[in-house]
Amino acid sequence: MATSGSYNFSATAGDVVRAALEDLGVVPPGATVSSALSTMALQRLNFLAKQWQGNSDMAPGLKVWTRQKVFLFLAKGQQQYSIGPASTDARATTQYGRTTLSAAEAGSQTTLSITSNTDTTTFPGTTVTMTSGDLIAIVLDDGTLHWDVITGTPTTTADIVTGLASAAASGNYVYWFTSRAQRFPLIETASLRNSNLNDMPLAVIRTVEEYEYGIPDKYSDGSPTAIFVEPLRIATRVTLDTQPTDVTEQIVMSVLYPAEDYDATTDDIAFPQEWYAALSWELAFRISTAFGRWTQEMQLNRQNALAMARSVNPEVSSVYFQPNA
């Protein structure tokens, strides 16, 4: 008999919910899941996914499928930044483009002459194209970045909503991106990228004591050499050890991105296939108290599924202990 030859099996939130309810014996195989049960289980699935984001589920292997590069644009003299989806968090993204002005532009100018509306240098092998509604930053002659919004379809020119705060010379850099970065729960590494797209490693400060007592002069001017990262409730706060002076530099962070929401049972599961069984058995365990059903056999299935999922990336695994495993 021939094998399928396919490798694209996927699961929705509804599939995980159904598997959990069927394994508990609450819903017979193939039966319709009531709206009340589905709503309750979907909420618990979101609780579970959010708790497991980053490396907080004690998985010895890092969740490499959530790894993202986050690029933070610097503001002259500004030491602290907030990264998240709020409208004021306009300086961080997971992908951006770069070009230059092809002519000098005066203050208040709303139509900018640009060298190109596309970029293939910041992400080799990928073309990043300006689109209407993108956030755009122009390096001004006073050494600051002017942030604005693109309107219309850029070609050899790009129209912006507000107009430049002051003059910008021909050849000054122009940056743009479509989506702001999300709050992230964990940072792995950081570096400082200069205008030649060369990176220098940055120290990542892990504790408030190290930041407060290890950096005596927090208001010196210059390129940062270290960053302190704090995941807050709705944003991630990044604090530099200096006040930046060169806005053509960016902070490049390798982070573990947050778990996606499951807004409906039709949403695909944003975990790799190796984690489907662990998700469904852990969900079954967490909702079992509502039905008073949990057996030793169920517990063994849960432990096995979790143990295998946790060991998916053995090269970055560490020893952990699990009682009764």
PDB file of C-alpha atoms in Angstrom:
ATOM      1  CA  MET A   1       0.000   0.000   0.000  1.00  0.00           C
ATOM      2  CA  ALA A   2       1.364   3.428  -0.930  1.00  0.00           C
ATOM      3  CA  THR A   3       1.958   6.022   1.768  1.00  0.00           C
ATOM      4  CA  SER A   4       0.198   9.376   1.566  1.00  0.00           C
ATOM      5  CA  GLY A   5       3.295  11.342   0.576  1.00  0.00           C
ATOM      6  CA  SER A   6       1.912  14.383   2.407  1.00  0.00           C
ATOM      7  CA  TYR A   7       3.317  16.092   5.495  1.00  0.00           C
ATOM      8  CA  ASN A   8       0.923  18.982   6.047  1.00  0.00           C
ATOM      9  CA  PHE A   9      -1.354  17.632   8.783  1.00  0.00           C
ATOM     10  CA  SER A  10      -2.659  20.516  10.873  1.00  0.00           C
ATOM     11  CA  ALA A  11      -5.135  21.008  13.675  1.00  0.00           C
ATOM     12  CA  THR A  12      -7.552  23.750  14.599  1.00  0.00           C
ATOM     13  CA  ALA A  13      -8.448  24.964  18.053  1.00  0.00           C
ATOM     14  CA  GLY A  14     -11.709  23.051  17.632  1.00  0.00           C
ATOM     15  CA  ASP A  15      -9.796  19.835  16.895  1.00  0.00           C
ATOM     16  CA  VAL A  16      -7.803  20.183  20.123  1.00  0.00           C
ATOM     17  CA  VAL A  17     -10.945  21.002  22.104  1.00  0.00           C
ATOM     18  CA  ARG A  18     -12.766  17.980  20.668  1.00  0.00           C
ATOM     19  CA  ALA A  19      -9.816  15.643  21.329  1.00  0.00           C
ATOM     20  CA  ALA A  20      -9.631  16.798  24.954  1.00  0.00           C
ATOM     21  CA  LEU A  21     -13.380  16.324  25.513  1.00  0.00           C
ATOM     22  CA  GLU A  22     -13.415  12.933  23.791  1.00  0.00           C
ATOM     23  CA  ASP A  23     -10.398  11.699  25.787  1.00  0.00           C
ATOM     24  CA  LEU A  24     -12.210  12.725  28.971  1.00  0.00           C
ATOM     25  CA  GLY A  25     -15.292  10.813  27.851  1.00  0.00           C
ATOM     26  CA  VAL A  26     -17.418  13.951  28.062  1.00  0.00           C
ATOM     27  CA  VAL A  27     -18.284  13.938  24.355  1.00  0.00           C
ATOM     28  CA  PRO A  28     -18.744  10.689  22.381  1.00  0.00           C
ATOM     29  CA  PRO A  29     -16.569  10.399  19.253  1.00  0.00           C
ATOM     30  CA  GLY A  30     -18.196  12.226  16.356  1.00  0.00           C
ATOM     31  CA  ALA A  31     -20.868  13.906  18.496  1.00  0.00           C
ATOM     32  CA  THR A  32     -21.538  17.634  18.305  1.00  0.00           C
ATOM     33  CA  VAL A  33     -19.751  19.700  20.949  1.00  0.00           C
ATOM     34  CA  SER A  34     -22.187  22.091  22.590  1.00  0.00           C
ATOM     35  CA  SER A  35     -21.561  25.823  22.373  1.00  0.00           C
ATOM     36  CA  ALA A  36     -21.138  26.082  26.151  1.00  0.00           C
ATOM     37  CA  LEU A  37     -18.533  23.296  26.259  1.00  0.00           C
ATOM     38  CA  SER A  38     -16.694  24.727  23.267  1.00  0.00           C
ATOM     39  CA  THR A  39     -16.575  28.226  24.781  1.00  0.00           C
ATOM     40  CA  MET A  40     -15.300  26.916  28.118  1.00  0.00           C
ATOM     41  CA  ALA A  41     -12.615  24.707  26.562  1.00  0.00           C
ATOM     42  CA  LEU A  42     -11.485  27.405  24.102  1.00  0.00           C
ATOM     43  CA  GLN A  43     -10.970  29.805  27.004  1.00  0.00           C
ATOM     44  CA  ARG A  44      -8.853  27.213  28.839  1.00  0.00           C
ATOM     45  CA  LEU A  45      -6.872  26.585  25.653  1.00  0.00           C
ATOM     46  CA  ASN A  46      -5.996  30.284  25.521  1.00  0.00           C
ATOM     47  CA  PHE A  47      -4.990  30.181  29.190  1.00  0.00           C
ATOM     48  CA  LEU A  48      -2.741  27.223  28.409  1.00  0.00           C
ATOM     49  CA  ALA A  49      -1.144  28.692  25.268  1.00  0.00           C
ATOM     50  CA  LYS A  50      -0.373  31.976  27.034  1.00  0.00           C
ATOM     51  CA  GLN A  51       1.124  30.204  30.042  1.00  0.00           C
ATOM     52  CA  TRP A  52       3.318  28.101  27.778  1.00  0.00           C
ATOM     53  CA  GLN A  53       4.705  31.006  25.737  1.00  0.00           C
ATOM     54  CA  GLY A  54       8.404  31.780  26.049  1.00  0.00           C
ATOM     55  CA  ASN A  55      10.040  28.939  27.972  1.00  0.00           C
ATOM     56  CA  SER A  56       7.756  29.136  31.003  1.00  0.00           C
ATOM     57  CA  ASP A  57       6.327  25.642  30.504  1.00  0.00           C
ATOM     58  CA  MET A  58       9.605  24.100  31.755  1.00  0.00           C
ATOM     59  CA  ALA A  59      10.298  22.752  28.264  1.00  0.00           C
ATOM     60  CA  PRO A  60      14.020  22.076  28.072  1.00  0.00           C
ATOM     61  CA  GLY A  61      13.962  22.828  24.325  1.00  0.00           C
ATOM     62  CA  LEU A  62      13.469  26.438  23.298  1.00  0.00           C
ATOM     63  CA  LYS A  63      10.369  27.047  21.164  1.00  0.00           C
ATOM     64  CA  VAL A  64      12.325  27.819  18.025  1.00  0.00           C
ATOM     65  CA  TRP A  65       9.137  28.145  15.945  1.00  0.00           C
ATOM     66  CA  THR A  66       8.270  31.326  17.879  1.00  0.00           C
ATOM     67  CA  ARG A  67      11.688  32.911  17.358  1.00  0.00           C
ATOM     68  CA  GLN A  68      11.575  36.343  15.727  1.00  0.00           C
ATOM     69  CA  LYS A  69      13.961  39.158  14.970  1.00  0.00           C
ATOM     70  CA  VAL A  70      12.703  42.429  16.422  1.00  0.00           C
ATOM     71  CA  PHE A  71      14.277  45.667  15.192  1.00  0.00           C
ATOM     72  CA  LEU A  72      14.108  48.695  17.469  1.00  0.00           C
ATOM     73  CA  PHE A  73      14.711  52.128  15.927  1.00  0.00           C
ATOM     74  CA  LEU A  74      16.449  54.581  18.213  1.00  0.00           C
ATOM     75  CA  ALA A  75      15.507  58.151  19.050  1.00  0.00           C
ATOM     76  CA  LYS A  76      18.213  60.709  19.716  1.00  0.00           C
ATOM     77  CA  GLY A  77      18.686  61.097  23.471  1.00  0.00           C
ATOM     78  CA  GLN A  78      15.941  58.600  24.357  1.00  0.00           C
ATOM     79  CA  GLN A  79      17.039  55.828  26.685  1.00  0.00           C
ATOM     80  CA  GLN A  80      13.811  53.872  27.266  1.00  0.00           C
ATOM     81  CA  TYR A  81      11.379  52.319  24.748  1.00  0.00           C
ATOM     82  CA  SER A  82       8.104  50.435  24.883  1.00  0.00           C
ATOM     83  CA  ILE A  83       7.520  47.596  22.397  1.00  0.00           C
ATOM     84  CA  GLY A  84       3.940  46.547  21.748  1.00  0.00           C
ATOM     85  CA  PRO A  85       0.951  47.067  19.448  1.00  0.00           C
ATOM     86  CA  ALA A  86      -0.244  50.360  20.994  1.00  0.00           C
ATOM     87  CA  SER A  87      -0.344  53.391  18.697  1.00  0.00           C
ATOM     88  CA  THR A  88       2.494  55.136  20.548  1.00  0.00           C
ATOM     89  CA  ASP A  89       4.864  52.185  20.095  1.00  0.00           C
ATOM     90  CA  ALA A  90       5.986  53.163  16.621  1.00  0.00           C
ATOM     91  CA  ARG A  91       9.652  52.229  16.689  1.00  0.00           C
ATOM     92  CA  ALA A  92       9.857  48.409  16.646  1.00  0.00           C
ATOM     93  CA  THR A  93       9.012  45.843  13.969  1.00  0.00           C
ATOM     94  CA  THR A  94       9.918  42.366  12.714  1.00  0.00           C
ATOM     95  CA  GLN A  95      10.658  43.531   9.146  1.00  0.00           C
ATOM     96  CA  TYR A  96      11.563  46.893   7.655  1.00  0.00           C
ATOM     97  CA  GLY A  97      12.820  48.459   4.451  1.00  0.00           C
ATOM     98  CA  ARG A  98      15.480  51.124   3.895  1.00  0.00           C
ATOM     99  CA  THR A  99      16.140  53.590   1.113  1.00  0.00           C
ATOM    100  CA  THR A 100      17.462  57.175   0.833  1.00  0.00           C
ATOM    101  CA  LEU A 101      16.145  60.557  -0.178  1.00  0.00           C
ATOM    102  CA  SER A 102      17.051  61.332  -3.796  1.00  0.00           C
ATOM    103  CA  ALA A 103      16.670  65.079  -3.287  1.00  0.00           C
ATOM    104  CA  ALA A 104      16.893  67.560  -0.441  1.00  0.00           C
ATOM    105  CA  GLU A 105      13.568  68.156   1.302  1.00  0.00           C
ATOM    106  CA  ALA A 106      12.541  71.224   3.274  1.00  0.00           C
ATOM    107  CA  GLY A 107      10.636  71.273   6.516  1.00  0.00           C
ATOM    108  CA  SER A 108       6.864  70.668   6.209  1.00  0.00           C
ATOM    109  CA  GLN A 109       7.376  68.792   2.913  1.00  0.00           C
ATOM    110  CA  THR A 110       4.747  66.081   2.390  1.00  0.00           C
ATOM    111  CA  THR A 111       5.998  64.645  -0.907  1.00  0.00           C
ATOM    112  CA  LEU A 112       9.415  63.019  -0.585  1.00  0.00           C
ATOM    113  CA  SER A 113      11.739  62.120  -3.454  1.00  0.00           C
ATOM    114  CA  ILE A 114      13.076  58.627  -2.774  1.00  0.00           C
ATOM    115  CA  THR A 115      15.735  56.458  -4.408  1.00  0.00           C
ATOM    116  CA  SER A 116      13.509  53.365  -4.384  1.00  0.00           C
ATOM    117  CA  ASN A 117      10.160  52.186  -3.030  1.00  0.00           C
ATOM    118  CA  THR A 118      11.600  48.697  -2.466  1.00  0.00           C
ATOM    119  CA  ASP A 119      14.519  47.240  -0.514  1.00  0.00           C
ATOM    120  CA  THR A 120      16.388  43.952  -0.823  1.00  0.00           C
ATOM    121  CA  THR A 121      19.361  44.768   1.417  1.00  0.00           C
ATOM    122  CA  THR A 122      17.987  44.626   4.964  1.00  0.00           C
ATOM    123  CA  PHE A 123      16.509  41.142   4.349  1.00  0.00           C
ATOM    124  CA  PRO A 124      18.592  39.375   1.651  1.00  0.00           C
ATOM    125  CA  GLY A 125      16.414  37.308  -0.637  1.00  0.00           C
ATOM    126  CA  THR A 126      13.296  39.251   0.357  1.00  0.00           C
ATOM    127  CA  THR A 127      11.844  42.351  -1.292  1.00  0.00           C
ATOM    128  CA  VAL A 128      10.263  44.808   1.137  1.00  0.00           C
ATOM    129  CA  THR A 129       7.927  47.250  -0.637  1.00  0.00           C
ATOM    130  CA  MET A 130       6.405  50.505   0.590  1.00  0.00           C
ATOM    131  CA  THR A 131       2.617  50.450   0.843  1.00  0.00           C
ATOM    132  CA  SER A 132      -0.024  52.955   1.850  1.00  0.00           C
ATOM    133  CA  GLY A 133      -0.439  53.108   5.626  1.00  0.00           C
ATOM    134  CA  ASP A 134       3.133  52.043   6.386  1.00  0.00           C
ATOM    135  CA  LEU A 135       4.997  53.846   9.150  1.00  0.00           C
ATOM    136  CA  ILE A 136       7.937  55.791   7.753  1.00  0.00           C
ATOM    137  CA  ALA A 137      10.957  57.403   9.424  1.00  0.00           C
ATOM    138  CA  ILE A 138      13.205  59.996   7.764  1.00  0.00           C
ATOM    139  CA  VAL A 139      16.614  60.972   9.118  1.00  0.00           C
ATOM    140  CA  LEU A 140      16.588  64.752   9.469  1.00  0.00           C
ATOM    141  CA  ASP A 141      19.616  67.022   9.248  1.00  0.00           C
ATOM    142  CA  ASP A 142      19.442  67.713  12.990  1.00  0.00           C
ATOM    143  CA  GLY A 143      20.193  64.030  13.675  1.00  0.00           C
ATOM    144  CA  THR A 144      16.673  62.996  14.677  1.00  0.00           C
ATOM    145  CA  LEU A 145      14.108  60.717  13.068  1.00  0.00           C
ATOM    146  CA  HIS A 146      10.838  62.119  11.793  1.00  0.00           C
ATOM    147  CA  TRP A 147       8.036  59.533  12.056  1.00  0.00           C
ATOM    148  CA  ASP A 148       5.042  59.751   9.736  1.00  0.00           C
ATOM    149  CA  VAL A 149       2.563  57.613   7.769  1.00  0.00           C
ATOM    150  CA  ILE A 150       2.701  56.858   4.040  1.00  0.00           C
ATOM    151  CA  THR A 151      -0.376  57.776   2.037  1.00  0.00           C
ATOM    152  CA  GLY A 152      -1.043  56.649  -1.520  1.00  0.00           C
ATOM    153  CA  THR A 153       1.167  54.308  -3.532  1.00  0.00           C
ATOM    154  CA  PRO A 154       4.869  55.277  -3.491  1.00  0.00           C
ATOM    155  CA  THR A 155       6.887  55.198  -6.733  1.00  0.00           C
ATOM    156  CA  THR A 156       9.837  57.577  -7.114  1.00  0.00           C
ATOM    157  CA  THR A 157       8.118  59.710  -4.505  1.00  0.00           C
ATOM    158  CA  ALA A 158       6.364  58.925  -1.242  1.00  0.00           C
ATOM    159  CA  ASP A 159       3.592  61.068   0.214  1.00  0.00           C
ATOM    160  CA  ILE A 160       3.371  61.428   3.994  1.00  0.00           C
ATOM    161  CA  VAL A 161       0.536  62.718   6.146  1.00  0.00           C
ATOM    162  CA  THR A 162       2.101  65.289   8.496  1.00  0.00           C
ATOM    163  CA  GLY A 163       5.137  66.660   6.671  1.00  0.00           C
ATOM    164  CA  LEU A 164       8.767  66.828   7.753  1.00  0.00           C
ATOM    165  CA  ALA A 165       9.528  68.483  11.080  1.00  0.00           C
ATOM    166  CA  SER A 166      12.651  70.072   9.581  1.00  0.00           C
ATOM    167  CA  ALA A 167      14.983  69.795   6.581  1.00  0.00           C
ATOM    168  CA  ALA A 168      16.495  66.529   5.324  1.00  0.00           C
ATOM    169  CA  ALA A 169      19.378  66.355   2.857  1.00  0.00           C
ATOM    170  CA  SER A 170      19.607  64.197  -0.234  1.00  0.00           C
ATOM    171  CA  GLY A 171      21.095  60.826   0.700  1.00  0.00           C
ATOM    172  CA  ASN A 172      19.586  60.756   4.195  1.00  0.00           C
ATOM    173  CA  TYR A 173      18.201  57.371   5.144  1.00  0.00           C
ATOM    174  CA  VAL A 174      14.488  56.572   4.985  1.00  0.00           C
ATOM    175  CA  TYR A 175      13.037  53.559   6.844  1.00  0.00           C
ATOM    176  CA  TRP A 176       9.567  52.052   6.688  1.00  0.00           C
ATOM    177  CA  PHE A 177       7.581  49.121   8.020  1.00  0.00           C
ATOM    178  CA  THR A 178       4.019  47.827   7.985  1.00  0.00           C
ATOM    179  CA  SER A 179       3.395  46.246  11.392  1.00  0.00           C
ATOM    180  CA  ARG A 180       4.593  47.086  14.883  1.00  0.00           C
ATOM    181  CA  ALA A 181       6.228  44.328  16.897  1.00  0.00           C
ATOM    182  CA  GLN A 182       4.238  42.603  19.626  1.00  0.00           C
ATOM    183  CA  ARG A 183       5.139  42.482  23.285  1.00  0.00           C
ATOM    184  CA  PHE A 184       7.495  39.529  23.689  1.00  0.00           C
ATOM    185  CA  PRO A 185       8.024  37.446  26.865  1.00  0.00           C
ATOM    186  CA  LEU A 186      11.668  36.426  26.382  1.00  0.00           C
ATOM    187  CA  ILE A 187      14.820  37.784  24.748  1.00  0.00           C
ATOM    188  CA  GLU A 188      17.686  35.522  23.672  1.00  0.00           C
ATOM    189  CA  THR A 189      20.320  37.855  22.176  1.00  0.00           C
ATOM    190  CA  ALA A 190      20.758  41.477  21.127  1.00  0.00           C
ATOM    191  CA  SER A 191      23.095  43.396  18.858  1.00  0.00           C
ATOM    192  CA  LEU A 192      23.609  46.924  17.549  1.00  0.00           C
ATOM    193  CA  ARG A 193      23.310  47.281  13.759  1.00  0.00           C
ATOM    194  CA  ASN A 194      25.030  50.240  12.089  1.00  0.00           C
ATOM    195  CA  SER A 195      24.260  51.932   8.766  1.00  0.00           C
ATOM    196  CA  ASN A 196      26.503  49.433   6.946  1.00  0.00           C
ATOM    197  CA  LEU A 197      24.251  46.619   8.284  1.00  0.00           C
ATOM    198  CA  ASN A 198      27.067  45.278  10.464  1.00  0.00           C
ATOM    199  CA  ASP A 199      26.124  43.954  13.916  1.00  0.00           C
ATOM    200  CA  MET A 200      27.983  44.271  17.216  1.00  0.00           C
ATOM    201  CA  PRO A 201      26.877  42.154  20.207  1.00  0.00           C
ATOM    202  CA  LEU A 202      25.091  43.897  23.070  1.00  0.00           C
ATOM    203  CA  ALA A 203      25.042  42.695  26.654  1.00  0.00           C
ATOM    204  CA  VAL A 204      21.535  41.714  27.781  1.00  0.00           C
ATOM    205  CA  ILE A 205      20.971  42.749  31.399  1.00  0.00           C
ATOM    206  CA  ARG A 206      18.740  40.207  33.136  1.00  0.00           C
ATOM    207  CA  THR A 207      18.029  41.743  36.565  1.00  0.00           C
ATOM    208  CA  VAL A 208      17.090  45.157  37.892  1.00  0.00           C
ATOM    209  CA  GLU A 209      19.986  44.995  40.348  1.00  0.00           C
ATOM    210  CA  GLU A 210      22.468  44.500  37.519  1.00  0.00           C
ATOM    211  CA  TYR A 211      21.032  47.524  35.715  1.00  0.00           C
ATOM    212  CA  GLU A 212      20.706  49.811  38.730  1.00  0.00           C
ATOM    213  CA  TYR A 213      24.088  49.063  40.300  1.00  0.00           C
ATOM    214  CA  GLY A 214      26.101  47.980  37.268  1.00  0.00           C
ATOM    215  CA  ILE A 215      25.588  51.146  35.221  1.00  0.00           C
ATOM    216  CA  PRO A 216      26.568  54.151  37.329  1.00  0.00           C
ATOM    217  CA  ASP A 217      26.230  56.735  34.513  1.00  0.00           C
ATOM    218  CA  LYS A 218      22.871  56.083  32.907  1.00  0.00           C
ATOM    219  CA  TYR A 219      22.711  59.393  31.036  1.00  0.00           C
ATOM    220  CA  SER A 220      25.909  59.317  29.023  1.00  0.00           C
ATOM    221  CA  ASP A 221      25.617  59.958  25.293  1.00  0.00           C
ATOM    222  CA  GLY A 222      26.720  57.431  22.681  1.00  0.00           C
ATOM    223  CA  SER A 223      25.983  54.073  21.111  1.00  0.00           C
ATOM    224  CA  PRO A 224      24.483  51.543  23.555  1.00  0.00           C
ATOM    225  CA  THR A 225      26.574  48.597  24.728  1.00  0.00           C
ATOM    226  CA  ALA A 226      23.901  46.918  26.894  1.00  0.00           C
ATOM    227  CA  ILE A 227      20.118  46.716  27.173  1.00  0.00           C
ATOM    228  CA  PHE A 228      17.772  45.880  30.024  1.00  0.00           C
ATOM    229  CA  VAL A 229      14.575  44.108  28.895  1.00  0.00           C
ATOM    230  CA  GLU A 230      11.422  43.912  31.046  1.00  0.00           C
ATOM    231  CA  PRO A 231       8.260  42.162  29.773  1.00  0.00           C
ATOM    232  CA  LEU A 232       5.411  44.220  31.260  1.00  0.00           C
ATOM    233  CA  ARG A 233       1.660  43.592  31.171  1.00  0.00           C
ATOM    234  CA  ILE A 234       0.884  44.951  27.696  1.00  0.00           C
ATOM    235  CA  ALA A 235       4.332  45.915  26.386  1.00  0.00           C
ATOM    236  CA  THR A 236       7.992  44.984  26.692  1.00  0.00           C
ATOM    237  CA  ARG A 237      10.170  47.781  28.038  1.00  0.00           C
ATOM    238  CA  VAL A 238      13.703  48.165  26.698  1.00  0.00           C
ATOM    239  CA  THR A 239      16.146  50.420  28.540  1.00  0.00           C
ATOM    240  CA  LEU A 240      19.559  51.275  27.110  1.00  0.00           C
ATOM    241  CA  ASP A 241      22.741  51.956  29.068  1.00  0.00           C
ATOM    242  CA  THR A 242      23.302  55.220  27.136  1.00  0.00           C
ATOM    243  CA  GLN A 243      21.382  57.989  25.421  1.00  0.00           C
ATOM    244  CA  PRO A 244      21.668  57.278  21.665  1.00  0.00           C
ATOM    245  CA  THR A 245      23.248  59.846  19.365  1.00  0.00           C
ATOM    246  CA  ASP A 246      23.135  57.992  16.022  1.00  0.00           C
ATOM    247  CA  VAL A 247      19.601  57.264  14.780  1.00  0.00           C
ATOM    248  CA  THR A 248      20.912  55.276  11.799  1.00  0.00           C
ATOM    249  CA  GLU A 249      21.685  52.489  14.273  1.00  0.00           C
ATOM    250  CA  GLN A 250      19.082  49.915  15.324  1.00  0.00           C
ATOM    251  CA  ILE A 251      18.839  47.362  18.120  1.00  0.00           C
ATOM    252  CA  VAL A 252      18.395  43.841  16.709  1.00  0.00           C
ATOM    253  CA  MET A 253      16.882  41.374  19.174  1.00  0.00           C
ATOM    254  CA  SER A 254      16.341  37.638  18.813  1.00  0.00           C
ATOM    255  CA  VAL A 255      13.222  36.978  20.892  1.00  0.00           C
ATOM    256  CA  LEU A 256      10.589  34.340  21.531  1.00  0.00           C
ATOM    257  CA  TYR A 257       7.348  35.838  20.253  1.00  0.00           C
ATOM    258  CA  PRO A 258       4.098  35.533  22.231  1.00  0.00           C
ATOM    259  CA  ALA A 259       1.558  32.771  21.621  1.00  0.00           C
ATOM    260  CA  GLU A 260      -1.242  33.730  19.266  1.00  0.00           C
ATOM    261  CA  ASP A 261      -4.829  34.051  20.481  1.00  0.00           C
ATOM    262  CA  TYR A 262      -7.427  31.425  19.631  1.00  0.00           C
ATOM    263  CA  ASP A 263     -10.444  33.602  18.925  1.00  0.00           C
ATOM    264  CA  ALA A 264     -12.503  30.855  17.292  1.00  0.00           C
ATOM    265  CA  THR A 265     -12.498  27.067  17.044  1.00  0.00           C
ATOM    266  CA  THR A 266     -11.648  27.421  13.335  1.00  0.00           C
ATOM    267  CA  ASP A 267      -8.270  29.056  14.124  1.00  0.00           C
ATOM    268  CA  ASP A 268      -5.278  26.879  13.256  1.00  0.00           C
ATOM    269  CA  ILE A 269      -3.072  25.785  16.146  1.00  0.00           C
ATOM    270  CA  ALA A 270       0.124  27.872  16.132  1.00  0.00           C
ATOM    271  CA  PHE A 271       2.253  25.035  17.503  1.00  0.00           C
ATOM    272  CA  PRO A 272       4.185  22.475  15.438  1.00  0.00           C
ATOM    273  CA  GLN A 273       2.746  18.998  14.965  1.00  0.00           C
ATOM    274  CA  GLU A 274       4.901  17.548  17.760  1.00  0.00           C
ATOM    275  CA  TRP A 275       2.933  19.574  20.309  1.00  0.00           C
ATOM    276  CA  TYR A 276      -0.652  18.694  19.297  1.00  0.00           C
ATOM    277  CA  ALA A 277      -0.936  15.693  21.622  1.00  0.00           C
ATOM    278  CA  ALA A 278       0.615  17.618  24.525  1.00  0.00           C
ATOM    279  CA  LEU A 279      -1.854  20.478  24.012  1.00  0.00           C
ATOM    280  CA  SER A 280      -4.918  18.223  23.886  1.00  0.00           C
ATOM    281  CA  TRP A 281      -3.917  16.109  26.902  1.00  0.00           C
ATOM    282  CA  GLU A 282      -2.920  19.141  28.969  1.00  0.00           C
ATOM    283  CA  LEU A 283      -6.215  20.806  28.047  1.00  0.00           C
ATOM    284  CA  ALA A 284      -8.071  17.636  29.060  1.00  0.00           C
ATOM    285  CA  PHE A 285      -6.296  17.676  32.421  1.00  0.00           C
ATOM    286  CA  ARG A 286      -7.111  21.334  33.063  1.00  0.00           C
ATOM    287  CA  ILE A 287     -10.811  20.979  32.334  1.00  0.00           C
ATOM    288  CA  SER A 288     -11.160  17.572  34.021  1.00  0.00           C
ATOM    289  CA  THR A 289     -12.069  19.080  37.401  1.00  0.00           C
ATOM    290  CA  ALA A 290     -15.228  20.542  35.846  1.00  0.00           C
ATOM    291  CA  PHE A 291     -16.403  16.997  35.078  1.00  0.00           C
ATOM    292  CA  GLY A 292     -14.812  15.026  37.913  1.00  0.00           C
ATOM    293  CA  ARG A 293     -13.069  12.710  35.457  1.00  0.00           C
ATOM    294  CA  TRP A 294      -9.378  11.896  35.553  1.00  0.00           C
ATOM    295  CA  THR A 295      -7.809   8.454  35.628  1.00  0.00           C
ATOM    296  CA  GLN A 296      -4.304   7.087  36.048  1.00  0.00           C
ATOM    297  CA  GLU A 297      -4.314   6.049  32.386  1.00  0.00           C
ATOM    298  CA  MET A 298      -5.181   9.610  31.378  1.00  0.00           C
ATOM    299  CA  GLN A 299      -2.369  10.913  33.569  1.00  0.00           C
ATOM    300  CA  LEU A 300       0.144   8.558  31.918  1.00  0.00           C
ATOM    301  CA  ASN A 301      -0.957   9.699  28.465  1.00  0.00           C
ATOM    302  CA  ARG A 302      -0.561  13.330  29.549  1.00  0.00           C
ATOM    303  CA  GLN A 303       2.907  12.726  31.022  1.00  0.00           C
ATOM    304  CA  ASN A 304       4.118  10.901  27.919  1.00  0.00           C
ATOM    305  CA  ALA A 305       2.800  13.576  25.551  1.00  0.00           C
ATOM    306  CA  LEU A 306       4.391  16.377  27.582  1.00  0.00           C
ATOM    307  CA  ALA A 307       7.718  14.593  27.954  1.00  0.00           C
ATOM    308  CA  MET A 308       8.040  14.004  24.213  1.00  0.00           C
ATOM    309  CA  ALA A 309       7.028  17.549  23.281  1.00  0.00           C
ATOM    310  CA  ARG A 310       9.475  19.008  25.780  1.00  0.00           C
ATOM    311  CA  SER A 311      12.340  17.081  24.189  1.00  0.00           C
ATOM    312  CA  VAL A 312      11.731  18.176  20.599  1.00  0.00           C
ATOM    313  CA  ASN A 313      14.923  20.304  20.599  1.00  0.00           C
ATOM    314  CA  PRO A 314      17.427  18.151  22.496  1.00  0.00           C
ATOM    315  CA  GLU A 315      20.446  20.229  21.436  1.00  0.00           C
ATOM    316  CA  VAL A 316      19.198  23.056  23.661  1.00  0.00           C
ATOM    317  CA  SER A 317      17.643  20.851  26.307  1.00  0.00           C
ATOM    318  CA  SER A 318      18.546  20.704  29.969  1.00  0.00           C
ATOM    319  CA  VAL A 319      17.907  18.119  32.625  1.00  0.00           C
ATOM    320  CA  TYR A 320      14.540  18.335  34.367  1.00  0.00           C
ATOM    321  CA  PHE A 321      12.778  16.144  36.885  1.00  0.00           C
ATOM    322  CA  GLN A 322       9.151  15.063  36.752  1.00  0.00           C
ATOM    323  CA  PRO A 323       7.542  13.147  39.620  1.00  0.00           C
ATOM    324  CA  ASN A 324       5.887   9.804  38.828  1.00  0.00           C
ATOM    325  CA  ALA A 325       6.986  10.010  35.188  1.00  0.00           C
TER     326      ALA A 325
END
